[in-house]
mmCIF file of C-alpha atoms and ligand atoms in Angstrom:
data_model
loop_
_atom_site.group_PDB
_atom_site.id
_atom_site.type_symbol
_atom_site.label_atom_id
_atom_site.label_comp_id
_atom_site.label_asym_id
_atom_site.label_seq_id
_atom_site.Cartn_x
_atom_site.Cartn_y
_atom_site.Cartn_z
ATOM 1 C CA MET A 1 0.000 0.000 0.000
ATOM 2 C CA THR A 2 1.347 3.429 -0.879
ATOM 3 C CA GLU A 3 1.368 5.847 1.993
ATOM 4 C CA VAL A 4 0.606 9.485 1.404
ATOM 5 C CA SER A 5 3.660 11.363 2.567
ATOM 6 C CA VAL A 6 3.025 13.927 5.248
ATOM 7 C CA ALA A 7 5.093 17.022 5.806
ATOM 8 C CA LYS A 8 6.803 16.889 9.203
ATOM 9 C CA GLU A 9 4.998 19.864 10.651
ATOM 10 C CA ASP A 10 1.626 18.274 9.760
ATOM 11 C CA ALA A 11 2.345 14.943 11.405
ATOM 12 C CA ALA A 12 0.388 14.254 14.576
ATOM 13 C CA ALA A 13 2.177 13.821 17.888
ATOM 14 C CA PRO A 14 2.829 10.147 18.664
ATOM 15 C CA GLY A 15 -0.311 9.437 20.693
ATOM 16 C CA GLU A 16 -2.730 11.529 18.657
ATOM 17 C CA LEU A 17 -5.098 9.696 16.358
ATOM 18 C CA VAL A 18 -7.932 12.084 15.504
ATOM 19 C CA VAL A 19 -7.205 15.802 15.521
ATOM 20 C CA LEU A 20 -9.724 18.531 14.732
ATOM 21 C CA LYS A 21 -8.453 22.096 14.589
ATOM 22 C CA SER A 22 -10.719 25.134 14.352
ATOM 23 C CA VAL A 23 -13.374 23.139 12.544
ATOM 24 C CA ASN A 24 -16.348 25.170 11.372
ATOM 25 C CA LYS A 25 -19.422 24.126 9.474
ATOM 26 C CA HIS A 26 -22.653 25.805 8.431
ATOM 27 C CA PHE A 27 -25.949 24.456 7.195
ATOM 28 C CA GLY A 28 -27.103 27.600 5.394
ATOM 29 C CA ALA A 29 -27.439 30.245 8.106
ATOM 30 C CA LEU A 30 -26.972 27.711 10.918
ATOM 31 C CA HIS A 31 -23.430 27.648 12.324
ATOM 32 C CA VAL A 32 -23.598 24.007 13.351
ATOM 33 C CA LEU A 33 -19.925 23.490 14.324
ATOM 34 C CA GLN A 34 -18.104 26.487 15.779
ATOM 35 C CA ASP A 35 -14.331 26.473 16.219
ATOM 36 C CA ILE A 36 -14.131 22.847 17.261
ATOM 37 C CA ASP A 37 -10.717 21.853 18.624
ATOM 38 C CA LEU A 38 -10.618 18.218 19.648
ATOM 39 C CA THR A 39 -7.812 15.700 19.952
ATOM 40 C CA ILE A 40 -8.438 12.012 20.509
ATOM 41 C CA GLU A 41 -5.493 9.936 21.655
ATOM 42 C CA ARG A 42 -4.927 6.389 20.528
ATOM 43 C CA GLY A 43 -6.851 4.025 22.815
ATOM 44 C CA GLU A 44 -8.937 6.802 24.303
ATOM 45 C CA VAL A 45 -12.704 6.507 24.801
ATOM 46 C CA VAL A 46 -14.428 9.869 24.486
ATOM 47 C CA VAL A 47 -18.125 10.243 25.200
ATOM 48 C CA VAL A 48 -19.844 13.219 23.566
ATOM 49 C CA ILE A 49 -22.993 14.481 25.244
ATOM 50 C CA GLY A 50 -25.184 17.531 24.877
ATOM 51 C CA PRO A 51 -28.691 18.690 24.098
ATOM 52 C CA SER A 52 -30.454 17.639 20.924
ATOM 53 C CA GLY A 53 -29.386 19.806 17.991
ATOM 54 C CA SER A 54 -26.028 20.756 19.518
ATOM 55 C CA GLY A 55 -24.063 19.276 16.599
ATOM 56 C CA LYS A 56 -22.987 15.876 17.969
ATOM 57 C CA SER A 57 -24.061 13.870 14.923
ATOM 58 C CA THR A 58 -22.631 16.438 12.551
ATOM 59 C CA LEU A 59 -19.326 16.265 14.425
ATOM 60 C CA CYS A 60 -19.220 12.480 13.988
ATOM 61 C CA ARG A 61 -20.193 12.728 10.353
ATOM 62 C CA THR A 62 -17.408 15.184 9.559
ATOM 63 C CA ILE A 63 -14.817 12.776 10.972
ATOM 64 C CA ASN A 64 -15.529 10.162 8.317
ATOM 65 C CA ARG A 65 -16.437 12.806 5.787
ATOM 66 C CA LEU A 66 -20.107 12.080 5.455
ATOM 67 C CA GLU A 67 -20.207 15.873 5.838
ATOM 68 C CA THR A 68 -17.696 18.377 4.483
ATOM 69 C CA ILE A 69 -16.410 21.236 6.624
ATOM 70 C CA ASP A 70 -16.179 24.934 5.730
ATOM 71 C CA ALA A 71 -12.991 25.746 7.607
ATOM 72 C CA GLY A 72 -10.369 24.113 9.787
ATOM 73 C CA THR A 73 -8.579 20.786 9.497
ATOM 74 C CA ILE A 74 -9.247 17.184 10.447
ATOM 75 C CA THR A 75 -6.461 14.612 10.446
ATOM 76 C CA ILE A 76 -6.585 10.903 11.184
ATOM 77 C CA ASP A 77 -3.267 9.360 12.106
ATOM 78 C CA GLY A 78 -1.543 12.501 10.846
ATOM 79 C CA LYS A 79 -3.194 12.493 7.424
ATOM 80 C CA PRO A 80 -5.790 15.015 6.263
ATOM 81 C CA LEU A 81 -9.132 13.515 5.284
ATOM 82 C CA PRO A 82 -9.150 12.475 1.629
ATOM 83 C CA GLN A 83 -11.648 14.138 -0.694
ATOM 84 C CA GLU A 84 -12.861 11.295 -2.887
ATOM 85 C CA GLY A 85 -12.390 7.954 -4.587
ATOM 86 C CA LYS A 86 -10.545 4.967 -3.197
ATOM 87 C CA GLU A 87 -8.863 7.022 -0.508
ATOM 88 C CA LEU A 88 -12.272 8.006 0.803
ATOM 89 C CA ALA A 89 -13.466 4.394 0.892
ATOM 90 C CA ARG A 90 -10.330 3.521 2.837
ATOM 91 C CA LEU A 91 -10.966 6.371 5.269
ATOM 92 C CA ARG A 92 -14.478 5.078 5.893
ATOM 93 C CA ALA A 93 -12.954 1.681 6.642
ATOM 94 C CA ASP A 94 -10.387 3.218 9.001
ATOM 95 C CA VAL A 95 -13.124 5.146 10.772
ATOM 96 C CA GLY A 96 -15.835 2.636 11.653
ATOM 97 C CA MET A 97 -19.249 4.140 12.228
ATOM 98 C CA VAL A 98 -22.256 2.732 14.027
ATOM 99 C CA PHE A 99 -25.506 4.676 13.711
ATOM 100 C CA GLN A 100 -28.683 4.816 15.713
ATOM 101 C CA SER A 101 -30.500 2.975 12.911
ATOM 102 C CA PHE A 102 -28.461 -0.114 12.278
ATOM 103 C CA ASN A 103 -28.068 0.439 8.508
ATOM 104 C CA LEU A 104 -27.328 -3.181 7.625
ATOM 105 C CA PHE A 105 -27.748 -4.342 4.030
ATOM 106 C CA ALA A 106 -31.263 -5.827 4.169
ATOM 107 C CA HIS A 107 -30.830 -8.163 1.201
ATOM 108 C CA LYS A 108 -27.573 -9.706 2.498
ATOM 109 C CA THR A 109 -27.201 -12.244 5.276
ATOM 110 C CA VAL A 110 -25.558 -11.341 8.548
ATOM 111 C CA LEU A 111 -22.386 -13.144 7.459
ATOM 112 C CA GLN A 112 -22.375 -11.370 4.073
ATOM 113 C CA ASN A 113 -22.859 -8.029 5.792
ATOM 114 C CA VAL A 114 -19.693 -8.566 7.804
ATOM 115 C CA MET A 115 -17.705 -10.002 4.863
ATOM 116 C CA LEU A 116 -18.571 -7.442 2.202
ATOM 117 C CA GLY A 117 -16.305 -4.522 3.087
ATOM 118 C CA GLN A 118 -13.364 -6.772 3.825
ATOM 119 C CA VAL A 119 -13.506 -8.173 0.296
ATOM 120 C CA LYS A 120 -14.461 -4.968 -1.545
ATOM 121 C CA VAL A 121 -12.435 -2.327 0.278
ATOM 122 C CA ARG A 122 -9.700 -4.233 2.104
ATOM 123 C CA LYS A 123 -9.324 -6.714 -0.812
ATOM 124 C CA ALA A 124 -9.300 -9.638 1.594
ATOM 125 C CA ASP A 125 -9.437 -13.196 0.320
ATOM 126 C CA LYS A 126 -13.025 -14.544 0.638
ATOM 127 C CA LYS A 127 -12.091 -17.464 2.876
ATOM 128 C CA LYS A 128 -10.165 -15.222 5.228
ATOM 129 C CA ALA A 129 -12.971 -12.670 5.227
ATOM 130 C CA GLU A 130 -15.476 -15.357 6.163
ATOM 131 C CA ALA A 131 -13.307 -16.750 8.953
ATOM 132 C CA ASN A 132 -12.768 -13.249 10.321
ATOM 133 C CA ALA A 133 -16.494 -12.459 10.049
ATOM 134 C CA ARG A 134 -17.416 -15.594 11.998
ATOM 135 C CA LEU A 135 -14.878 -14.738 14.666
ATOM 136 C CA LEU A 136 -16.296 -11.226 15.024
ATOM 137 C CA LEU A 137 -19.897 -12.441 15.081
ATOM 138 C CA ASP A 138 -18.869 -14.754 17.891
ATOM 139 C CA ARG A 139 -17.186 -11.874 19.700
ATOM 140 C CA VAL A 140 -20.396 -9.821 19.649
ATOM 141 C CA GLY A 141 -22.489 -12.859 20.581
ATOM 142 C CA VAL A 142 -24.458 -13.489 17.372
ATOM 143 C CA ALA A 143 -22.491 -16.334 15.747
ATOM 144 C CA SER A 144 -25.619 -18.492 15.558
ATOM 145 C CA GLN A 145 -27.398 -15.848 13.453
ATOM 146 C CA ALA A 146 -24.827 -15.818 10.629
ATOM 147 C CA ASP A 147 -27.113 -17.118 7.891
ATOM 148 C CA LYS A 148 -30.163 -15.049 8.767
ATOM 149 C CA TYR A 149 -31.205 -11.750 7.196
ATOM 150 C CA PRO A 150 -31.166 -8.558 9.301
ATOM 151 C CA ALA A 151 -34.963 -8.357 9.517
ATOM 152 C CA GLN A 152 -34.999 -11.747 11.253
ATOM 153 C CA LEU A 153 -32.894 -10.394 14.133
ATOM 154 C CA SER A 154 -33.821 -8.272 17.145
ATOM 155 C CA GLY A 155 -32.677 -4.656 17.223
ATOM 156 C CA GLY A 156 -29.967 -5.465 19.735
ATOM 157 C CA GLN A 157 -28.664 -8.292 17.577
ATOM 158 C CA GLN A 158 -28.713 -6.098 14.466
ATOM 159 C CA GLN A 159 -26.751 -3.406 16.240
ATOM 160 C CA ARG A 160 -24.173 -5.961 17.363
ATOM 161 C CA VAL A 161 -23.857 -7.131 13.741
ATOM 162 C CA ALA A 162 -23.341 -3.495 12.717
ATOM 163 C CA ILE A 163 -20.512 -3.273 15.251
ATOM 164 C CA ALA A 164 -18.981 -6.511 13.930
ATOM 165 C CA ARG A 165 -19.243 -5.182 10.387
ATOM 166 C CA ALA A 166 -17.368 -2.015 11.286
ATOM 167 C CA LEU A 167 -14.755 -3.989 13.234
ATOM 168 C CA ALA A 168 -14.209 -6.301 10.258
ATOM 169 C CA MET A 169 -12.516 -3.414 8.473
ATOM 170 C CA ASN A 170 -9.919 -3.283 11.212
ATOM 171 C CA PRO A 171 -10.650 0.381 11.930
ATOM 172 C CA LYS A 172 -8.307 2.763 13.693
ATOM 173 C CA VAL A 173 -11.189 4.447 15.471
ATOM 174 C CA MET A 174 -14.858 3.654 16.002
ATOM 175 C CA LEU A 175 -17.590 6.291 16.014
ATOM 176 C CA PHE A 176 -20.888 5.491 17.694
ATOM 177 C CA ASP A 177 -23.778 7.903 17.192
ATOM 178 C CA GLU A 178 -26.458 7.095 19.781
ATOM 179 C CA PRO A 179 -26.102 3.378 19.124
ATOM 180 C CA THR A 180 -28.725 2.370 21.694
ATOM 181 C CA SER A 181 -31.305 5.127 21.216
ATOM 182 C CA ALA A 182 -33.488 3.136 18.830
ATOM 183 C CA LEU A 183 -33.432 -0.033 20.931
ATOM 184 C CA ASP A 184 -36.042 -1.455 23.250
ATOM 185 C CA PRO A 185 -34.835 -1.013 26.836
ATOM 186 C CA GLU A 186 -34.084 -4.693 27.413
ATOM 187 C CA MET A 187 -31.638 -4.686 24.486
ATOM 188 C CA ILE A 188 -29.597 -1.683 25.466
ATOM 189 C CA ASN A 189 -27.273 -3.518 27.819
ATOM 190 C CA GLU A 190 -26.266 -6.240 25.382
ATOM 191 C CA VAL A 191 -25.010 -3.538 23.009
ATOM 192 C CA LEU A 192 -23.348 -1.489 25.754
ATOM 193 C CA GLU A 193 -21.555 -4.611 26.985
ATOM 194 C CA VAL A 194 -20.038 -5.186 23.546
ATOM 195 C CA MET A 195 -18.911 -1.551 23.541
ATOM 196 C CA GLN A 196 -17.481 -1.874 27.066
ATOM 197 C CA GLN A 197 -15.468 -4.891 25.964
ATOM 198 C CA LEU A 198 -14.180 -3.005 22.918
ATOM 199 C CA ALA A 199 -13.093 -0.174 25.169
ATOM 200 C CA ARG A 200 -11.299 -2.600 27.481
ATOM 201 C CA ASP A 201 -9.571 -4.107 24.438
ATOM 202 C CA GLY A 202 -8.067 -0.695 23.733
ATOM 203 C CA MET A 203 -10.146 0.474 20.761
ATOM 204 C CA THR A 204 -10.146 4.236 20.203
ATOM 205 C CA MET A 205 -13.787 5.268 20.436
ATOM 206 C CA ILE A 206 -15.909 8.389 20.055
ATOM 207 C CA VAL A 207 -19.349 7.692 21.468
ATOM 208 C CA VAL A 208 -22.383 9.972 21.345
ATOM 209 C CA THR A 209 -24.765 8.603 23.954
ATOM 210 C CA HIS A 210 -27.266 9.454 26.642
ATOM 211 C CA GLU A 211 -26.195 6.382 28.620
ATOM 212 C CA MET A 212 -24.470 8.068 31.505
ATOM 213 C CA GLY A 213 -23.645 4.725 33.133
ATOM 214 C CA PHE A 214 -21.564 3.886 30.077
ATOM 215 C CA ALA A 215 -19.924 7.320 30.180
ATOM 216 C CA ARG A 216 -19.004 6.883 33.848
ATOM 217 C CA SER A 217 -17.599 3.404 33.484
ATOM 218 C CA ALA A 218 -16.012 3.383 30.018
ATOM 219 C CA ALA A 219 -15.058 6.941 29.110
ATOM 220 C CA ASN A 220 -11.675 8.497 29.677
ATOM 221 C CA ARG A 221 -13.175 11.864 28.887
ATOM 222 C CA VAL A 222 -16.561 13.475 28.497
ATOM 223 C CA VAL A 223 -16.983 16.208 25.899
ATOM 224 C CA PHE A 224 -20.025 18.404 26.448
ATOM 225 C CA MET A 225 -21.422 20.240 23.409
ATOM 226 C CA ALA A 226 -24.046 22.952 23.188
ATOM 227 C CA ASP A 227 -24.995 25.163 20.234
ATOM 228 C CA GLY A 228 -22.237 23.832 18.000
ATOM 229 C CA ARG A 229 -19.449 24.404 20.508
ATOM 230 C CA ILE A 230 -17.460 22.269 22.888
ATOM 231 C CA VAL A 231 -18.446 23.959 26.116
ATOM 232 C CA GLU A 232 -16.373 21.833 28.459
ATOM 233 C CA GLN A 233 -14.517 18.552 28.652
ATOM 234 C CA ALA A 234 -13.313 16.612 31.648
ATOM 235 C CA ALA A 235 -12.831 13.156 33.126
ATOM 236 C CA PRO A 236 -16.269 11.597 33.793
ATOM 237 C CA ASP A 237 -15.983 11.728 37.601
ATOM 238 C CA GLN A 238 -15.089 15.373 37.508
ATOM 239 C CA PHE A 239 -17.678 16.255 34.876
ATOM 240 C CA PHE A 240 -20.616 14.534 36.558
ATOM 241 C CA SER A 241 -19.812 15.605 40.115
ATOM 242 C CA ASN A 242 -18.604 19.088 39.360
ATOM 243 C CA PRO A 243 -19.651 20.482 35.973
ATOM 244 C CA ARG A 244 -18.220 23.972 35.515
ATOM 245 C CA SER A 245 -20.492 25.596 32.937
ATOM 246 C CA ASP A 246 -24.101 26.599 33.516
ATOM 247 C CA ARG A 247 -25.044 24.840 30.273
ATOM 248 C CA ALA A 248 -23.654 21.540 31.527
ATOM 249 C CA LYS A 249 -25.220 21.987 34.987
ATOM 250 C CA ASP A 250 -28.577 22.673 33.362
ATOM 251 C CA PHE A 251 -28.243 19.691 31.001
ATOM 252 C CA LEU A 252 -27.244 17.286 33.769
ATOM 253 C CA SER A 253 -30.071 18.437 36.015
ATOM 254 C CA LYS A 254 -32.489 17.389 33.275
ATOM 255 C CA ILE A 255 -31.069 13.962 32.531
ATOM 256 C CA LEU A 256 -29.707 12.655 35.857
HETATM 257 P P1 LIG B 301 -27.312 16.460 17.507
HETATM 258 O O1 LIG B 301 -26.769 15.186 16.960
HETATM 259 O O2 LIG B 301 -26.492 17.026 18.627
HETATM 260 O O3 LIG B 301 -28.760 16.341 17.914
HETATM 261 P P2 LIG B 301 -27.069 17.406 14.790
HETATM 262 O O4 LIG B 301 -25.625 17.400 14.461
HETATM 263 O O5 LIG B 301 -27.891 16.286 14.255
HETATM 264 O O6 LIG B 301 -27.259 17.562 16.367
HETATM 265 O O7 LIG B 301 -27.750 18.725 14.275
HETATM 266 C C1 LIG B 301 -27.274 20.000 14.643
HETATM 267 C C2 LIG B 301 -28.130 21.039 13.962
HETATM 268 O O8 LIG B 301 -27.925 20.992 12.561
HETATM 269 C C3 LIG B 301 -29.625 20.860 14.184
HETATM 270 O O9 LIG B 301 -30.209 22.137 14.310
HETATM 271 C C4 LIG B 301 -30.091 20.188 12.914
HETATM 272 O O10 LIG B 301 -31.418 20.479 12.644
HETATM 273 C C5 LIG B 301 -29.147 20.775 11.875
HETATM 274 N N1 LIG B 301 -28.875 19.859 10.764
HETATM 275 C C6 LIG B 301 -28.360 18.624 10.841
HETATM 276 N N2 LIG B 301 -28.191 18.075 9.641
HETATM 277 C C7 LIG B 301 -28.619 19.015 8.741
HETATM 278 C C8 LIG B 301 -28.698 19.055 7.321
HETATM 279 N N3 LIG B 301 -28.289 18.034 6.564
HETATM 280 N N4 LIG B 301 -29.187 20.177 6.763
HETATM 281 C C9 LIG B 301 -29.594 21.231 7.510
HETATM 282 N N5 LIG B 301 -29.533 21.252 8.858
HETATM 283 C C10 LIG B 301 -29.061 20.158 9.470
HETATM 284 MG MG1 LIG B 302 -27.617 13.297 16.785
#
């Protein structure tokens, strides 16, 4: 694989994996991301919280370039985000994303869902892709569902398949955008447990969630957003027991 060469001054510091600098984005008149500076270290688990409409999903979507930005820079592993083509497909593989709505391919089996990207984007041999897919399905606890279609699975199972599918690409970082918000309550924990295990295994993760139990137990850092800005960030203990900004105090009083 040819590596894009990076000028020395652009290279990230050793531990830095995702770096956003002065990122700004508008939707028409709406300034949805305002001067976002955010650095995610390798192996770090960052939970992003904030009121609805504060820009959390847009932030996630800019990191794998589902949205473009108007100003600022985003680098992954020291490289600026590619604009198009094969490089973009590779970026989307490097940055795994799990959405609120599971987004599996409905007309493919569970196994095929987890194999597809490995073969198409990573150019993996089919046998190897299948073996890896089965391993991952086992890891997320749905190995016995391999030959079923997504619609035959529960929401919690589908979301675990979506996680396995992203992991199959061997991503550098995983983005989760409210991965349990669309689930029935009894299925939330089975998905959170898979995410907890991933975190323990050292995966770099950016997680938008309202599950404060997950934030307390799995996050290294909580980032609080409001009105398109990062208002404060702190270790979970510190953030939950002693939020500094009025916006965060107000938000926490409503959800805790
Ligand atoms: P959050 O995930 O924190 O709820 P979003 O990032 O989804 O916030 O949205 C932030 C703001 O941007 C909201 O006001 C939303 O309505 C607006 N928005 C999101 N996506 C678009 C879009 N594609 N076009 C126009 N406005 C959008
Ligand atoms: Mg959102």
